[in-house]
XYZ file of N, CA and C in Angstrom:
294
model
N -20.847 -55.807 4.519
C -19.989 -55.058 3.348
C -18.740 -54.403 4.342
N -18.870 -54.313 5.658
C -17.866 -53.687 6.078
C -16.337 -54.720 6.251
N -16.638 -55.895 5.886
C -15.519 -56.758 5.824
C -14.822 -56.706 4.592
N -15.158 -55.985 3.574
C -14.679 -55.873 2.266
C -13.563 -54.671 2.272
N -13.683 -53.698 3.477
C -12.994 -52.813 3.639
C -11.991 -52.722 4.886
N -12.412 -53.691 5.633
C -11.258 -53.799 6.903
C -10.939 -55.369 6.831
N -9.995 -55.790 7.809
C -9.579 -56.955 8.033
C -10.054 -57.631 9.081
N -10.218 -59.123 9.099
C -10.758 -59.750 10.203
C -9.459 -60.474 11.016
N -9.802 -60.842 12.258
C -8.983 -61.491 12.854
C -8.511 -62.989 12.371
N -9.583 -63.460 11.592
C -9.250 -64.855 10.874
C -8.076 -64.496 9.653
N -8.272 -63.447 8.888
C -7.233 -62.836 7.989
C -5.964 -62.571 8.435
N -5.909 -62.035 9.689
C -4.930 -61.816 10.294
C -4.041 -63.187 10.734
N -4.882 -63.918 11.313
C -4.206 -65.075 11.873
C -3.759 -66.261 10.584
N -4.441 -66.017 9.493
C -4.015 -66.825 8.450
C -2.882 -66.090 7.670
N -2.575 -64.750 7.767
C -1.410 -64.238 7.331
C -0.066 -64.746 8.167
N -0.535 -64.598 9.331
C 0.598 -65.025 10.399
C 1.144 -66.596 10.329
N -0.022 -67.333 10.036
C 0.368 -68.893 9.764
C 1.221 -68.958 8.701
N 0.735 -68.274 7.564
C 1.600 -68.329 6.294
C 2.879 -67.765 6.473
N 3.018 -66.717 6.984
C 4.426 -66.053 7.299
C 5.072 -67.098 7.778
N 4.753 -67.754 9.030
C 5.590 -68.577 9.960
C 5.982 -69.727 9.057
N 5.143 -70.405 8.314
C 5.384 -71.624 7.478
C 6.353 -71.420 6.436
N 6.512 -70.144 6.008
C 7.423 -69.880 4.812
C 8.627 -69.627 5.425
N 8.658 -68.946 6.624
C 9.962 -68.876 7.443
C 10.663 -70.063 7.855
N 9.769 -71.036 8.377
C 10.383 -72.148 8.807
C 11.085 -73.138 7.797
N 10.489 -73.098 6.459
C 10.950 -74.009 5.449
C 12.038 -73.158 4.735
N 12.052 -71.819 4.670
C 13.013 -71.202 4.129
C 12.512 -70.673 2.749
N 11.220 -71.013 2.428
C 10.870 -70.460 1.201
C 10.549 -68.915 1.180
N 10.380 -68.249 0.143
C 10.063 -66.967 -0.038
C 8.558 -66.712 0.348
N 8.498 -65.663 1.249
C 7.194 -65.180 1.647
C 6.454 -64.545 0.325
N 5.395 -65.060 0.087
C 4.284 -64.574 -1.017
C 3.098 -63.947 -0.385
N 3.122 -62.586 -0.347
C 1.866 -62.041 0.218
C 0.840 -62.113 -0.426
N 0.794 -62.438 -1.798
C -0.269 -62.599 -2.638
C -1.019 -63.882 -2.435
N -0.381 -64.946 -1.639
C -0.776 -66.210 -1.333
C -1.964 -66.051 -0.261
N -1.984 -64.862 0.465
C -2.935 -64.692 1.558
C -4.284 -64.290 0.792
N -4.383 -63.644 -0.618
C -5.483 -63.230 -1.085
C -5.991 -64.453 -1.562
N -5.217 -65.371 -2.091
C -5.592 -66.759 -2.887
C -6.390 -67.635 -1.610
N -5.737 -67.650 -0.468
C -6.208 -68.418 0.560
C -7.744 -67.944 0.878
N -7.910 -66.797 0.885
C -9.196 -66.179 1.261
C -10.262 -66.830 0.045
N -9.871 -67.082 -1.014
C -10.688 -67.675 -1.845
C -11.232 -69.138 -1.368
N -10.501 -69.873 -0.871
C -10.576 -70.945 -0.321
C -11.446 -71.315 0.949
N -11.830 -70.341 1.225
C -12.551 -70.411 2.486
C -13.987 -71.140 2.353
N -14.609 -71.855 3.169
C -15.741 -72.566 3.053
C -17.130 -71.692 2.942
N -17.065 -70.547 3.579
C -18.059 -69.526 3.600
C -18.102 -68.886 2.375
N -19.435 -68.840 1.923
C -19.818 -68.258 0.659
C -20.800 -67.306 0.943
N -21.102 -66.315 -0.156
C -22.065 -65.454 -0.061
C -22.802 -65.317 -1.474
N -24.094 -65.801 -1.177
C -24.873 -65.906 -2.369
C -25.504 -64.569 -2.841
N -25.383 -64.085 -3.728
C -25.846 -62.921 -4.226
C -27.106 -62.882 -5.265
N -28.198 -62.730 -4.930
C -29.183 -62.924 -5.884
C -29.529 -61.241 -6.488
N -29.330 -61.300 -7.851
C -29.643 -60.130 -8.674
C -30.984 -60.022 -9.308
N -31.765 -61.137 -9.035
C -33.049 -61.240 -9.787
C -34.224 -61.422 -8.852
N -35.067 -60.367 -8.755
C -36.430 -60.597 -7.907
C -37.594 -60.801 -8.610
N -38.306 -61.599 -8.389
C -39.729 -61.832 -9.155
C -40.977 -61.911 -8.026
N -42.046 -61.373 -8.564
C -43.409 -61.458 -7.960
C -43.906 -62.781 -7.508
N -43.911 -63.012 -6.184
C -44.260 -64.520 -5.707
C -45.997 -64.410 -5.518
N -46.383 -63.224 -5.325
C -47.896 -63.153 -5.362
C -48.254 -62.630 -3.802
N -49.401 -62.195 -3.711
C -49.919 -61.641 -2.730
C -51.404 -62.268 -1.936
N -51.676 -61.923 -0.907
C -52.971 -62.535 -0.302
C -52.660 -64.019 0.282
N -53.822 -64.740 0.423
C -53.698 -65.920 1.073
C -53.621 -67.156 0.235
N -53.129 -68.148 0.458
C -53.036 -69.403 -0.398
C -54.637 -69.878 -0.548
N -55.175 -70.189 0.443
C -56.740 -70.771 0.549
C -57.511 -69.753 1.292
N -59.119 -70.215 1.211
C -59.813 -69.290 1.743
C -59.823 -69.563 3.326
N -59.462 -70.670 3.763
C -59.250 -70.874 5.284
C -58.389 -70.029 5.619
N -56.973 -69.859 4.989
C -55.901 -68.907 5.487
C -56.700 -67.269 5.672
N -57.545 -67.144 4.664
C -58.039 -65.784 4.851
C -58.776 -65.512 5.914
N -59.767 -66.685 6.052
C -60.743 -66.633 7.325
C -59.784 -66.495 8.388
N -58.842 -67.279 8.761
C -58.058 -67.275 9.926
C -57.513 -65.919 10.295
N -57.034 -65.360 9.165
C -56.315 -63.912 9.263
C -57.370 -63.190 9.488
N -58.518 -63.059 8.924
C -59.287 -61.909 9.192
C -60.233 -62.224 10.720
N -60.399 -63.238 11.153
C -60.610 -63.798 12.358
C -59.839 -62.990 13.349
N -58.466 -63.344 13.203
C -57.577 -62.835 14.204
C -57.552 -61.293 14.182
N -57.519 -60.612 13.172
C -57.645 -59.351 12.981
C -58.818 -58.684 13.594
N -59.992 -59.173 13.446
C -61.265 -58.822 14.333
C -60.974 -58.875 15.559
N -60.467 -59.915 16.204
C -60.330 -60.233 17.614
C -59.313 -59.288 18.195
N -58.322 -58.787 17.305
C -57.271 -57.949 17.881
C -57.982 -56.520 18.020
N -58.703 -56.066 17.012
C -59.502 -54.855 17.098
C -60.441 -54.811 18.492
N -61.311 -55.854 18.439
C -62.278 -55.986 19.607
C -61.367 -55.799 20.897
N -60.167 -56.430 20.956
C -59.418 -56.300 22.249
C -58.904 -55.022 22.562
N -58.595 -54.299 21.204
C -58.017 -52.977 21.494
C -59.132 -51.930 21.937
N -60.207 -52.054 21.324
C -61.316 -51.165 21.893
C -61.667 -51.517 23.232
N -62.016 -52.823 23.542
C -62.267 -53.087 25.008
C -61.326 -52.511 25.856
N -59.971 -52.622 25.520
C -58.823 -51.994 26.430
C -58.936 -50.500 26.507
N -59.302 -49.850 25.567
C -59.356 -48.442 25.611
C -60.656 -47.866 26.386
N -61.731 -48.745 26.260
C -62.920 -48.349 27.010
C -62.708 -48.625 28.538
N -61.817 -49.723 28.835
C -61.647 -49.944 30.251
C -60.755 -48.770 30.804
N -59.943 -48.687 30.136
C -58.952 -47.329 30.478
C -59.739 -46.111 30.984
N -60.636 -45.826 29.729
C -61.515 -44.465 29.995
C -62.413 -44.788 31.233
N -62.949 -45.874 31.383
C -63.712 -46.142 32.664
C -62.983 -46.104 33.873
N -61.663 -46.457 34.089
C -60.856 -46.404 35.171
C -60.575 -44.780 35.433
N -60.303 -44.114 34.315
C -60.123 -42.791 34.592
C -61.183 -41.939 34.911
N -62.385 -42.317 34.638
C -63.666 -41.515 34.911
C -64.070 -41.802 36.268
N -63.789 -43.095 36.700
C -64.310 -43.425 37.990
C -63.167 -43.373 39.195
N -62.060 -42.958 38.793
C -60.946 -42.784 39.673
C -61.087 -41.662 40.597
N -61.003 -41.936 42.055
C -61.169 -40.690 42.721
C -59.764 -39.766 42.725
N -59.716 -38.485 42.714
C -58.747 -37.845 42.653
C -58.686 -37.394 44.461
N -57.432 -37.228 44.801
C -57.103 -37.043 46.331
C -57.268 -35.691 46.398
N -57.592 -35.431 47.631
C -58.076 -33.875 47.858
C -56.667 -33.593 48.636
N -56.302 -32.341 48.225
C -55.081 -31.688 48.683
C -55.460 -31.301 50.022
N -54.472 -31.591 51.138
C -54.645 -31.101 52.420
C -54.196 -29.803 52.599
């Protein structure tokens, strides 16, 4: 959206080229031609104003099984990691101040 309210280097370059070309030929400079030139750019923005519900969940039971298995493994790793940290903290020797 920022490009709508500000100019770009490409727009400035295009205006400069258009101005130079009109000066060389001796034609009248038309500032509106710059705006028309902007409509001819190859870049386009597709705006979709309609959203529709595509569905939820998994496509197949195999996908559901894979997702649930991965989630279960992640939970087990998280629990094991927490238990390991707790064990290290419990068995860690604290240095005696001299």
